[in-house]
């Protein structure tokens, strides 16, 4: 017959092992916090990556405008028509994140635009990129953005 000490030792060995509900809740809370940080960071990255749609299209517009100016001695305000009347740039972008507009020089005479301002305006989900809602480029290559002017053209 086993002694009391042997019975107590046996009970200690067969003690249940596992995770308590409190431990599980702590782990879930930590995972939730890390996931929320990761999702927010990823969302900022996606918005910044989508901004390259606008910057690359605006640079294509600037190059197209210069080619158009060399051939016609004026700039065009037609973004979407194919050359020779327009620049052939899709507006909005194929991904649908930006819409483009070109304005000519308001002081131009005889419908000969001597300067232009190309503007890309965020639309759809890209409007969540609140620091860079609009991006612009001029015939002189001056780049700007609104409401913030920092890091939008990077």
Short mmCIF file of N, CA and C in Angstrom, two decimals:
data_model
loop_
_atom_site.label_atom_id
_atom_site.label_comp_id
_atom_site.label_asym_id
_atom_site.label_seq_id
_atom_site.Cartn_x
_atom_site.Cartn_y
_atom_site.Cartn_z
N UNK A 1 0.84 -1.17 0.00
CA UNK A 1 0.00 0.00 0.00
C UNK A 1 0.89 1.24 0.00
N UNK A 2 0.54 2.25 -0.86
CA UNK A 2 1.39 3.44 -0.94
C UNK A 2 1.24 4.31 0.30
N UNK A 3 2.32 4.95 0.61
CA UNK A 3 2.32 5.86 1.76
C UNK A 3 1.72 7.20 1.33
N UNK A 4 1.47 8.00 2.33
CA UNK A 4 0.93 9.34 2.05
C UNK A 4 1.86 10.18 1.19
N UNK A 5 3.10 10.08 1.41
CA UNK A 5 4.07 10.85 0.63
C UNK A 5 4.05 10.41 -0.82
N UNK A 6 3.92 9.11 -1.05
CA UNK A 6 3.88 8.62 -2.42
C UNK A 6 2.61 9.08 -3.13
N UNK A 7 1.49 9.08 -2.41
CA UNK A 7 0.23 9.54 -3.01
C UNK A 7 0.31 11.02 -3.36
N UNK A 8 0.86 11.83 -2.46
CA UNK A 8 1.00 13.27 -2.71
C UNK A 8 1.93 13.52 -3.89
N UNK A 9 3.00 12.75 -3.98
CA UNK A 9 3.94 12.91 -5.09
C UNK A 9 3.26 12.54 -6.40
N UNK A 10 2.44 11.52 -6.39
CA UNK A 10 1.72 11.10 -7.59
C UNK A 10 0.72 12.15 -8.04
N UNK A 11 0.07 12.79 -7.10
CA UNK A 11 -0.90 13.84 -7.45
C UNK A 11 -0.21 15.04 -8.08
N UNK A 12 0.96 15.34 -7.56
CA UNK A 12 1.69 16.47 -8.13
C UNK A 12 2.12 16.18 -9.56
N UNK A 13 2.44 14.95 -9.84
CA UNK A 13 2.88 14.60 -11.19
C UNK A 13 1.73 14.62 -12.18
N UNK A 14 0.52 14.31 -11.75
CA UNK A 14 -0.62 14.26 -12.65
C UNK A 14 -1.41 15.57 -12.65
N UNK A 15 -0.79 16.58 -12.19
CA UNK A 15 -1.45 17.88 -12.18
C UNK A 15 -1.70 18.33 -13.62
N UNK A 16 -2.82 18.95 -13.88
CA UNK A 16 -3.16 19.35 -15.24
C UNK A 16 -2.29 20.52 -15.67
N UNK A 17 -1.87 20.41 -16.91
CA UNK A 17 -1.06 21.47 -17.49
C UNK A 17 -1.87 22.11 -18.61
N UNK A 18 -1.71 23.44 -18.83
CA UNK A 18 -2.44 24.10 -19.89
C UNK A 18 -2.34 25.61 -19.76
N UNK A 19 -3.16 26.28 -20.53
CA UNK A 19 -3.15 27.73 -20.58
C UNK A 19 -4.44 28.22 -19.92
N UNK A 20 -4.28 29.18 -19.05
CA UNK A 20 -5.47 29.73 -18.41
C UNK A 20 -6.12 30.75 -19.34
N UNK A 21 -7.34 31.06 -19.05
CA UNK A 21 -8.08 32.03 -19.86
C UNK A 21 -7.42 33.41 -19.80
N UNK A 22 -6.90 33.78 -18.66
CA UNK A 22 -6.24 35.09 -18.52
C UNK A 22 -4.99 35.14 -19.38
N UNK A 23 -4.20 34.08 -19.39
CA UNK A 23 -3.00 34.05 -20.23
C UNK A 23 -3.38 34.15 -21.70
N UNK A 24 -4.42 33.46 -22.09
CA UNK A 24 -4.88 33.51 -23.46
C UNK A 24 -5.35 34.92 -23.84
N UNK A 25 -6.06 35.59 -22.96
CA UNK A 25 -6.53 36.94 -23.23
C UNK A 25 -5.37 37.93 -23.34
N UNK A 26 -4.35 37.77 -22.53
CA UNK A 26 -3.17 38.64 -22.61
C UNK A 26 -2.48 38.46 -23.96
N UNK A 27 -2.32 37.23 -24.39
CA UNK A 27 -1.69 36.97 -25.69
C UNK A 27 -2.53 37.56 -26.82
N UNK A 28 -3.83 37.38 -26.76
CA UNK A 28 -4.70 37.95 -27.79
C UNK A 28 -4.65 39.47 -27.82
N UNK A 29 -4.56 40.10 -26.67
CA UNK A 29 -4.46 41.56 -26.61
C UNK A 29 -3.16 42.03 -27.25
N UNK A 30 -2.07 41.34 -26.98
CA UNK A 30 -0.77 41.71 -27.57
C UNK A 30 -0.82 41.54 -29.09
N UNK A 31 -1.38 40.44 -29.56
CA UNK A 31 -1.48 40.20 -31.00
C UNK A 31 -2.36 41.26 -31.65
N UNK A 32 -3.45 41.65 -31.01
CA UNK A 32 -4.33 42.68 -31.57
C UNK A 32 -3.63 44.02 -31.68
N UNK A 33 -2.85 44.38 -30.68
CA UNK A 33 -2.10 45.64 -30.72
C UNK A 33 -1.09 45.62 -31.85
N UNK A 34 -0.34 44.54 -31.97
CA UNK A 34 0.65 44.43 -33.05
C UNK A 34 -0.03 44.45 -34.43
N UNK A 35 -1.16 43.80 -34.55
CA UNK A 35 -1.87 43.78 -35.83
C UNK A 35 -2.37 45.18 -36.20
N UNK A 36 -2.87 45.92 -35.24
CA UNK A 36 -3.36 47.27 -35.55
C UNK A 36 -2.22 48.18 -35.99
N UNK A 37 -1.06 48.04 -35.38
CA UNK A 37 0.10 48.83 -35.80
C UNK A 37 0.55 48.43 -37.20
N UNK A 38 0.55 47.15 -37.48
CA UNK A 38 0.98 46.67 -38.79
C UNK A 38 0.02 47.12 -39.89
N UNK A 39 -1.27 47.05 -39.64
CA UNK A 39 -2.26 47.45 -40.65
C UNK A 39 -2.15 48.95 -40.94
N UNK A 40 -1.99 49.76 -39.92
CA UNK A 40 -1.87 51.21 -40.13
C UNK A 40 -0.61 51.54 -40.92
N UNK A 41 0.48 50.89 -40.60
CA UNK A 41 1.73 51.12 -41.32
C UNK A 41 1.61 50.67 -42.77
N UNK A 42 0.99 49.54 -42.99
CA UNK A 42 0.80 49.03 -44.34
C UNK A 42 -0.09 49.97 -45.15
N UNK A 43 -1.13 50.51 -44.55
CA UNK A 43 -2.03 51.43 -45.25
C UNK A 43 -1.29 52.69 -45.70
N UNK A 44 -0.43 53.23 -44.83
CA UNK A 44 0.38 54.40 -45.21
C UNK A 44 1.30 54.06 -46.38
N UNK A 45 1.88 52.88 -46.35
CA UNK A 45 2.76 52.44 -47.43
C UNK A 45 2.00 52.34 -48.75
N UNK A 46 0.80 51.77 -48.72
CA UNK A 46 -0.01 51.63 -49.94
C UNK A 46 -0.38 52.99 -50.51
N UNK A 47 -0.78 53.93 -49.67
CA UNK A 47 -1.12 55.27 -50.14
C UNK A 47 0.08 55.94 -50.78
N UNK A 48 1.25 55.80 -50.16
CA UNK A 48 2.46 56.40 -50.71
C UNK A 48 2.83 55.74 -52.04
N UNK A 49 2.66 54.43 -52.12
CA UNK A 49 2.96 53.72 -53.37
C UNK A 49 2.00 54.13 -54.48
N UNK A 50 0.73 54.32 -54.15
CA UNK A 50 -0.25 54.75 -55.16
C UNK A 50 0.04 56.15 -55.66
N UNK A 51 0.70 56.95 -54.85
CA UNK A 51 1.03 58.32 -55.25
C UNK A 51 1.96 58.33 -56.46
N UNK A 52 2.73 57.25 -56.65
CA UNK A 52 3.62 57.19 -57.80
C UNK A 52 2.84 57.17 -59.11
N UNK A 53 1.57 56.72 -59.08
CA UNK A 53 0.72 56.82 -60.28
C UNK A 53 0.65 58.27 -60.74
N UNK A 54 0.41 59.15 -59.81
CA UNK A 54 0.25 60.57 -60.14
C UNK A 54 1.58 61.19 -60.55
N UNK A 55 2.63 60.94 -59.80
CA UNK A 55 3.90 61.59 -60.12
C UNK A 55 4.43 61.14 -61.47
N UNK A 56 4.34 59.84 -61.77
CA UNK A 56 4.85 59.38 -63.06
C UNK A 56 3.98 59.90 -64.21
N UNK A 57 2.67 59.95 -64.01
CA UNK A 57 1.80 60.48 -65.07
C UNK A 57 2.03 61.98 -65.28
N UNK A 58 2.24 62.72 -64.20
CA UNK A 58 2.51 64.16 -64.35
C UNK A 58 3.82 64.39 -65.10
N UNK A 59 4.81 63.56 -64.84
CA UNK A 59 6.07 63.70 -65.58
C UNK A 59 5.87 63.34 -67.05
N UNK A 60 5.04 62.33 -67.34
CA UNK A 60 4.73 62.00 -68.73
C UNK A 60 3.97 63.16 -69.39
N UNK A 61 3.08 63.78 -68.64
CA UNK A 61 2.35 64.94 -69.17
C UNK A 61 3.31 66.07 -69.50
N UNK A 62 4.27 66.32 -68.61
CA UNK A 62 5.23 67.39 -68.86
C UNK A 62 6.04 67.11 -70.13
N UNK A 63 6.51 65.88 -70.28
CA UNK A 63 7.28 65.52 -71.48
C UNK A 63 6.39 65.64 -72.72
N UNK A 64 5.16 65.15 -72.62
CA UNK A 64 4.24 65.25 -73.74
C UNK A 64 3.93 66.69 -74.12
N UNK A 65 3.79 67.54 -73.12
CA UNK A 65 3.53 68.96 -73.38
C UNK A 65 4.72 69.60 -74.11
N UNK A 66 5.92 69.25 -73.71
CA UNK A 66 7.09 69.83 -74.37
C UNK A 66 7.18 69.36 -75.82
N UNK A 67 6.89 68.09 -76.06
CA UNK A 67 6.87 67.59 -77.44
C UNK A 67 5.79 68.31 -78.25
N UNK A 68 4.62 68.48 -77.64
CA UNK A 68 3.52 69.17 -78.31
C UNK A 68 3.91 70.62 -78.62
N UNK A 69 4.57 71.26 -77.66
CA UNK A 69 4.97 72.66 -77.85
C UNK A 69 5.98 72.79 -78.99
N UNK A 70 6.92 71.85 -79.08
CA UNK A 70 7.91 71.90 -80.16
C UNK A 70 7.25 71.76 -81.54
N UNK A 71 6.19 71.00 -81.61
CA UNK A 71 5.52 70.77 -82.90
C UNK A 71 4.49 71.84 -83.23
N UNK A 72 3.86 72.45 -82.20
CA UNK A 72 2.73 73.35 -82.45
C UNK A 72 2.92 74.77 -81.92
N UNK A 73 4.02 75.02 -81.26
CA UNK A 73 4.31 76.34 -80.70
C UNK A 73 3.26 76.79 -79.69
N UNK A 74 2.60 75.86 -79.04
CA UNK A 74 1.62 76.12 -77.99
C UNK A 74 1.49 74.86 -77.15
N UNK A 75 1.00 75.02 -75.93
CA UNK A 75 0.72 73.86 -75.08
C UNK A 75 -0.74 73.47 -75.26
N UNK A 76 -1.05 72.22 -74.99
CA UNK A 76 -2.43 71.75 -75.08
C UNK A 76 -3.02 71.55 -73.68
N UNK A 77 -4.33 71.65 -73.59
CA UNK A 77 -5.00 71.36 -72.32
C UNK A 77 -5.76 70.04 -72.41
N UNK A 78 -5.56 69.32 -73.50
CA UNK A 78 -6.26 68.05 -73.71
C UNK A 78 -5.40 66.89 -73.24
N UNK A 79 -5.78 66.29 -72.13
CA UNK A 79 -4.99 65.21 -71.54
C UNK A 79 -5.25 63.89 -72.25
N UNK A 80 -6.51 63.58 -72.50
CA UNK A 80 -6.86 62.22 -72.88
C UNK A 80 -6.81 61.92 -74.37
N UNK A 81 -7.05 62.89 -75.25
CA UNK A 81 -7.00 62.60 -76.68
C UNK A 81 -5.60 62.16 -77.08
N UNK A 82 -5.56 61.31 -78.07
CA UNK A 82 -4.28 60.85 -78.59
C UNK A 82 -3.62 61.94 -79.42
N UNK A 83 -2.29 61.93 -79.52
CA UNK A 83 -1.62 62.90 -80.38
C UNK A 83 -2.16 62.77 -81.80
N UNK A 84 -2.22 63.79 -82.57
CA UNK A 84 -1.58 65.08 -82.42
C UNK A 84 -2.40 66.11 -81.66
N UNK A 85 -3.67 65.84 -81.32
CA UNK A 85 -4.46 66.87 -80.64
C UNK A 85 -4.30 66.86 -79.13
N UNK A 86 -3.94 65.73 -78.56
CA UNK A 86 -3.81 65.63 -77.10
C UNK A 86 -2.56 64.89 -76.70
N UNK A 87 -2.50 64.53 -75.42
CA UNK A 87 -1.31 63.87 -74.89
C UNK A 87 -1.47 62.36 -74.74
N UNK A 88 -2.69 61.86 -74.75
CA UNK A 88 -2.92 60.43 -74.65
C UNK A 88 -2.67 59.84 -73.28
N UNK A 89 -2.86 60.63 -72.23
CA UNK A 89 -2.69 60.14 -70.86
C UNK A 89 -4.07 59.81 -70.30
N UNK A 90 -4.21 58.64 -69.70
CA UNK A 90 -5.51 58.23 -69.15
C UNK A 90 -5.87 59.08 -67.95
N UNK A 91 -7.09 59.60 -67.95
CA UNK A 91 -7.58 60.36 -66.80
C UNK A 91 -9.00 59.95 -66.53
N UNK A 92 -9.30 59.36 -65.41
CA UNK A 92 -8.40 59.07 -64.31
C UNK A 92 -7.41 57.97 -64.67
N UNK A 93 -6.45 57.78 -63.79
CA UNK A 93 -5.44 56.75 -64.02
C UNK A 93 -6.12 55.39 -64.13
N UNK A 94 -5.47 54.43 -64.77
CA UNK A 94 -6.08 53.10 -64.89
C UNK A 94 -6.47 52.49 -63.54
N UNK A 95 -5.73 52.80 -62.51
CA UNK A 95 -6.06 52.29 -61.18
C UNK A 95 -7.18 53.10 -60.53
N UNK A 96 -7.49 54.27 -61.08
CA UNK A 96 -8.59 55.08 -60.57
C UNK A 96 -8.26 55.93 -59.37
N UNK A 97 -6.98 56.09 -59.06
CA UNK A 97 -6.61 56.84 -57.86
C UNK A 97 -6.48 58.34 -58.09
N UNK A 98 -6.20 58.77 -59.33
CA UNK A 98 -6.00 60.19 -59.61
C UNK A 98 -6.70 60.59 -60.90
N UNK A 99 -7.12 61.84 -60.92
CA UNK A 99 -7.71 62.45 -62.12
C UNK A 99 -6.83 63.64 -62.49
N UNK A 100 -6.64 63.87 -63.80
CA UNK A 100 -5.72 64.91 -64.26
C UNK A 100 -6.46 66.04 -64.95
N UNK A 101 -5.88 67.23 -64.81
CA UNK A 101 -6.41 68.42 -65.46
C UNK A 101 -5.23 69.29 -65.85
N UNK A 102 -5.28 69.82 -67.06
CA UNK A 102 -4.24 70.74 -67.52
C UNK A 102 -4.90 72.08 -67.79
N UNK A 103 -4.34 73.12 -67.19
CA UNK A 103 -4.82 74.47 -67.47
C UNK A 103 -3.72 75.23 -68.19
N UNK A 104 -4.11 76.00 -69.17
CA UNK A 104 -3.16 76.81 -69.92
C UNK A 104 -2.98 78.17 -69.28
N UNK A 105 -2.10 78.94 -69.85
CA UNK A 105 -1.83 80.29 -69.37
C UNK A 105 -3.05 81.17 -69.61
N UNK A 106 -3.64 81.73 -68.54
CA UNK A 106 -4.81 82.59 -68.74
C UNK A 106 -4.48 83.88 -69.47
N UNK A 107 -3.22 84.25 -69.54
CA UNK A 107 -2.82 85.48 -70.22
C UNK A 107 -2.44 85.24 -71.67
N UNK A 108 -2.67 84.02 -72.16
CA UNK A 108 -2.27 83.71 -73.53
C UNK A 108 -3.15 84.48 -74.53
N UNK A 109 -2.56 84.81 -75.64
CA UNK A 109 -3.30 85.54 -76.68
C UNK A 109 -3.47 84.64 -77.89
N UNK A 110 -4.54 84.84 -78.61
CA UNK A 110 -4.82 84.09 -79.84
C UNK A 110 -4.83 82.57 -79.61
N UNK A 111 -5.28 82.16 -78.43
CA UNK A 111 -5.33 80.73 -78.08
C UNK A 111 -3.98 80.03 -78.16
N UNK A 112 -2.93 80.77 -77.94
CA UNK A 112 -1.59 80.17 -77.90
C UNK A 112 -1.14 80.16 -76.45
N UNK A 113 -1.18 78.99 -75.85
CA UNK A 113 -0.79 78.86 -74.45
C UNK A 113 0.73 78.80 -74.36
N UNK A 114 1.29 79.71 -73.59
CA UNK A 114 2.75 79.76 -73.44
C UNK A 114 3.22 79.11 -72.15
N UNK A 115 2.29 78.61 -71.35
CA UNK A 115 2.65 77.88 -70.13
C UNK A 115 1.49 76.96 -69.77
N UNK A 116 1.75 76.04 -68.87
CA UNK A 116 0.68 75.14 -68.43
C UNK A 116 0.89 74.76 -66.97
N UNK A 117 -0.18 74.31 -66.36
CA UNK A 117 -0.16 73.75 -65.01
C UNK A 117 -0.94 72.45 -65.06
N UNK A 118 -0.25 71.34 -64.82
CA UNK A 118 -0.90 70.03 -64.80
C UNK A 118 -1.16 69.65 -63.35
N UNK A 119 -2.38 69.23 -63.06
CA UNK A 119 -2.80 68.91 -61.70
C UNK A 119 -3.33 67.48 -61.64
N UNK A 120 -2.87 66.75 -60.64
CA UNK A 120 -3.41 65.41 -60.34
C UNK A 120 -4.16 65.52 -59.03
N UNK A 121 -5.43 65.14 -59.03
CA UNK A 121 -6.27 65.21 -57.83
C UNK A 121 -6.64 63.80 -57.40
N UNK A 122 -6.42 63.52 -56.13
CA UNK A 122 -6.73 62.19 -55.59
C UNK A 122 -8.23 61.94 -55.63
N UNK A 123 -8.59 60.70 -55.90
CA UNK A 123 -10.00 60.31 -55.84
C UNK A 123 -10.08 58.87 -55.34
N UNK A 124 -11.28 58.42 -55.08
CA UNK A 124 -11.54 57.08 -54.56
C UNK A 124 -10.84 56.91 -53.21
N UNK A 125 -10.22 55.78 -52.99
CA UNK A 125 -9.59 55.52 -51.69
C UNK A 125 -8.34 56.36 -51.46
N UNK A 126 -7.77 56.91 -52.53
CA UNK A 126 -6.54 57.70 -52.38
C UNK A 126 -6.80 59.02 -51.67
N UNK A 127 -8.06 59.43 -51.52
CA UNK A 127 -8.35 60.66 -50.79
C UNK A 127 -7.99 60.53 -49.31
N UNK A 128 -7.74 59.31 -48.84
CA UNK A 128 -7.29 59.13 -47.46
C UNK A 128 -5.85 59.60 -47.28
N UNK A 129 -5.15 59.84 -48.38
CA UNK A 129 -3.80 60.39 -48.32
C UNK A 129 -3.93 61.90 -48.14
N UNK A 130 -4.28 62.31 -46.93
CA UNK A 130 -4.65 63.70 -46.67
C UNK A 130 -3.50 64.69 -46.80
N UNK A 131 -2.26 64.23 -46.76
CA UNK A 131 -1.15 65.18 -46.87
C UNK A 131 -0.83 65.52 -48.32
N UNK A 132 -1.27 64.70 -49.27
CA UNK A 132 -0.95 64.93 -50.68
C UNK A 132 -2.19 64.72 -51.54
N UNK A 133 -3.19 65.56 -51.37
CA UNK A 133 -4.45 65.41 -52.11
C UNK A 133 -4.28 65.82 -53.56
N UNK A 134 -3.54 66.91 -53.80
CA UNK A 134 -3.28 67.34 -55.18
C UNK A 134 -1.78 67.48 -55.40
N UNK A 135 -1.36 67.09 -56.59
CA UNK A 135 0.03 67.24 -57.01
C UNK A 135 0.02 68.04 -58.30
N UNK A 136 0.98 68.96 -58.45
CA UNK A 136 1.02 69.79 -59.66
C UNK A 136 2.44 69.85 -60.21
N UNK A 137 2.51 70.13 -61.51
CA UNK A 137 3.78 70.40 -62.16
C UNK A 137 3.53 71.46 -63.23
N UNK A 138 4.50 72.33 -63.43
CA UNK A 138 4.35 73.42 -64.41
C UNK A 138 5.24 73.16 -65.62
N UNK A 139 5.11 74.03 -66.62
CA UNK A 139 5.95 73.93 -67.81
C UNK A 139 7.42 74.16 -67.47
N UNK A 140 7.69 74.82 -66.37
CA UNK A 140 9.07 75.06 -65.95
C UNK A 140 9.61 73.93 -65.08
N UNK A 141 8.79 72.92 -64.83
CA UNK A 141 9.23 71.78 -64.03
C UNK A 141 9.05 71.97 -62.54
N UNK A 142 8.37 73.02 -62.13
CA UNK A 142 8.16 73.27 -60.70
C UNK A 142 7.11 72.30 -60.18
N UNK A 143 7.48 71.56 -59.15
CA UNK A 143 6.58 70.56 -58.56
C UNK A 143 6.03 71.09 -57.25
N UNK A 144 4.75 70.85 -57.03
CA UNK A 144 4.11 71.30 -55.80
C UNK A 144 3.04 70.29 -55.41
N UNK A 145 2.57 70.42 -54.19
CA UNK A 145 1.48 69.56 -53.71
C UNK A 145 0.70 70.31 -52.64
N UNK A 146 -0.51 69.85 -52.40
CA UNK A 146 -1.34 70.49 -51.38
C UNK A 146 -2.13 69.40 -50.66
N UNK A 147 -2.45 69.61 -49.42
CA UNK A 147 -2.18 70.75 -48.56
C UNK A 147 -0.75 70.78 -48.03
N UNK A 148 -0.04 69.68 -48.08
CA UNK A 148 1.33 69.64 -47.57
C UNK A 148 2.30 69.64 -48.75
N UNK A 149 3.46 70.22 -48.57
CA UNK A 149 4.45 70.23 -49.64
C UNK A 149 5.64 69.33 -49.33
N UNK A 150 5.56 68.57 -48.26
CA UNK A 150 6.70 67.74 -47.87
C UNK A 150 6.52 66.31 -48.34
N UNK A 151 7.52 65.77 -48.95
CA UNK A 151 7.63 64.35 -49.30
C UNK A 151 6.60 63.84 -50.31
N UNK A 152 5.82 64.67 -50.91
CA UNK A 152 4.81 64.16 -51.85
C UNK A 152 5.41 63.72 -53.18
N UNK A 153 6.51 64.31 -53.57
CA UNK A 153 7.13 63.98 -54.85
C UNK A 153 8.26 62.98 -54.71
N UNK A 154 8.41 62.34 -53.57
CA UNK A 154 9.48 61.35 -53.38
C UNK A 154 9.07 60.03 -53.94
#
